[in-house]
Amino acid sequence: MIFDVHCDALMKLWQDRSLSFHDGAPLHVTFSGMAEAGIKVQCFAIYVPETVPEEARFTAALEMVDIFFARIVEAFPSVKFVRTKQDIAALKEGEIGAMLTLEGCDAIGANLVKLKTLLRLGVASVGLTWNFPNAVADGAWEKRGAGLTAFGRQVVELLNETKRWADVSHLSERAFWDVIETACFPIASHSNAHRLCPHPRNLTDEQLKALIEKDGMIGINFVPYFLTKDKRRATIADVLRHLDHVCALGGENNVGFGSDFDGITETVSGLETVKQYDQLVNELYKHYSAEQASRFLFGNFYAHLPE
Ligand SMILES: [Zn+2]
């Protein structure tokens, strides 16, 4: 069983309405791929590209919600919409849970009602920024590096009240620390270890330790340039190095996977699409006990869903 907390298939389906979610070639995550790999829960991020004008962003987000339900959930009898632990526990054998998440609050502007609406539509996890600044905070690429705004604090409080994950991936370091202070359910859905690959999108040991201390979660991603700085192709062994590193910091119960499939153009060798998750599963079972491997693949994220 696999629980993958981040992919961008919705963005691709929104950009090209002719793509087939069943097995469309340019998609990394497809229905047949998920079924073959043994995905139990896949998160689908609403990510509105920054090229979309501000006034059109919320509509774009709603269009992605529509695509999520029409093309992913309703189109396949064995795919079920899930938001809570109870929803996932109720999945029958052979059923796949599809979870809706938000990547970056750019789509809501500075309007809390828009966020409340997305939460009511079933968004389970909210990424506060993408790489740029927005009304909530600064993203990882913004040199100013500001923390949470007053509006951003309202957003985190709403996530606490409604028991949703506050996702720190893509935040500036300052905003990261603000969220660690204020969020009840912090996760980094797709971030790796800065110590092993220095990149502003990766988390330093202090940040990883803070997430672990807060009993948050870290999703290791399959983004080649977040995995290695070497001029060679990233491999599954690199994914395991980042996983080992989080475990060495005491995070054995606080780590899982957020592939970033469909959000990437380059891929890890041997882990090109969701179908190849079985290769990672094989390696995990070689290097860890069955109990540990199953927690990394599914149990840790499941256990950390707010109740
Ligand atoms: Zn991302």
mmCIF file of C-alpha atoms in Angstrom, residues 16 30 54 56 66-67 84 91 103 106 117 127 147 166 178 196 211 213 215 222 227 240 242 244 266 272 292 305:
data_model
loop_
_atom_site.group_PDB
_atom_site.id
_atom_site.type_symbol
_atom_site.label_atom_id
_atom_site.label_comp_id
_atom_site.label_asym_id
_atom_site.label_seq_id
_atom_site.Cartn_x
_atom_site.Cartn_y
_atom_site.Cartn_z
ATOM 1 C CA ASP A 16 -4.673 19.666 -21.989
ATOM 2 C CA THR A 30 -2.665 7.562 -14.435
ATOM 3 C CA GLU A 54 -4.684 37.021 -10.776
ATOM 4 C CA ALA A 56 -8.683 34.244 -13.251
ATOM 5 C CA ASP A 66 -14.229 19.910 -11.345
ATOM 6 C CA ILE A 67 -11.650 17.876 -13.313
ATOM 7 C CA THR A 84 -10.139 11.898 6.332
ATOM 8 C CA LEU A 91 -11.632 1.857 1.287
ATOM 9 C CA GLU A 103 -0.328 23.897 -3.805
ATOM 10 C CA ASP A 106 -2.177 32.277 -4.914
ATOM 11 C CA THR A 117 -14.907 27.218 -0.110
ATOM 12 C CA GLY A 127 0.437 24.559 0.630
ATOM 13 C CA GLY A 147 7.429 35.284 6.902
ATOM 14 C CA ALA A 166 -0.493 23.141 6.602
ATOM 15 C CA ASP A 178 6.341 31.076 11.467
ATOM 16 C CA LEU A 196 22.551 16.115 1.080
ATOM 17 C CA LEU A 211 9.045 19.191 11.846
ATOM 18 C CA GLU A 213 9.606 17.606 17.082
ATOM 19 C CA ASP A 215 5.216 15.492 15.042
ATOM 20 C CA PHE A 222 11.511 12.246 -6.761
ATOM 21 C CA LEU A 227 18.065 14.677 -4.813
ATOM 22 C CA LEU A 240 16.893 6.221 -0.056
ATOM 23 C CA HIS A 242 17.341 11.319 1.767
ATOM 24 C CA ASP A 244 17.931 7.584 5.641
ATOM 25 C CA GLU A 266 13.299 15.124 -15.608
ATOM 26 C CA GLU A 272 9.873 7.456 -14.283
ATOM 27 C CA GLN A 292 9.446 0.091 8.550
ATOM 28 C CA LEU A 305 -3.957 12.687 9.244
#
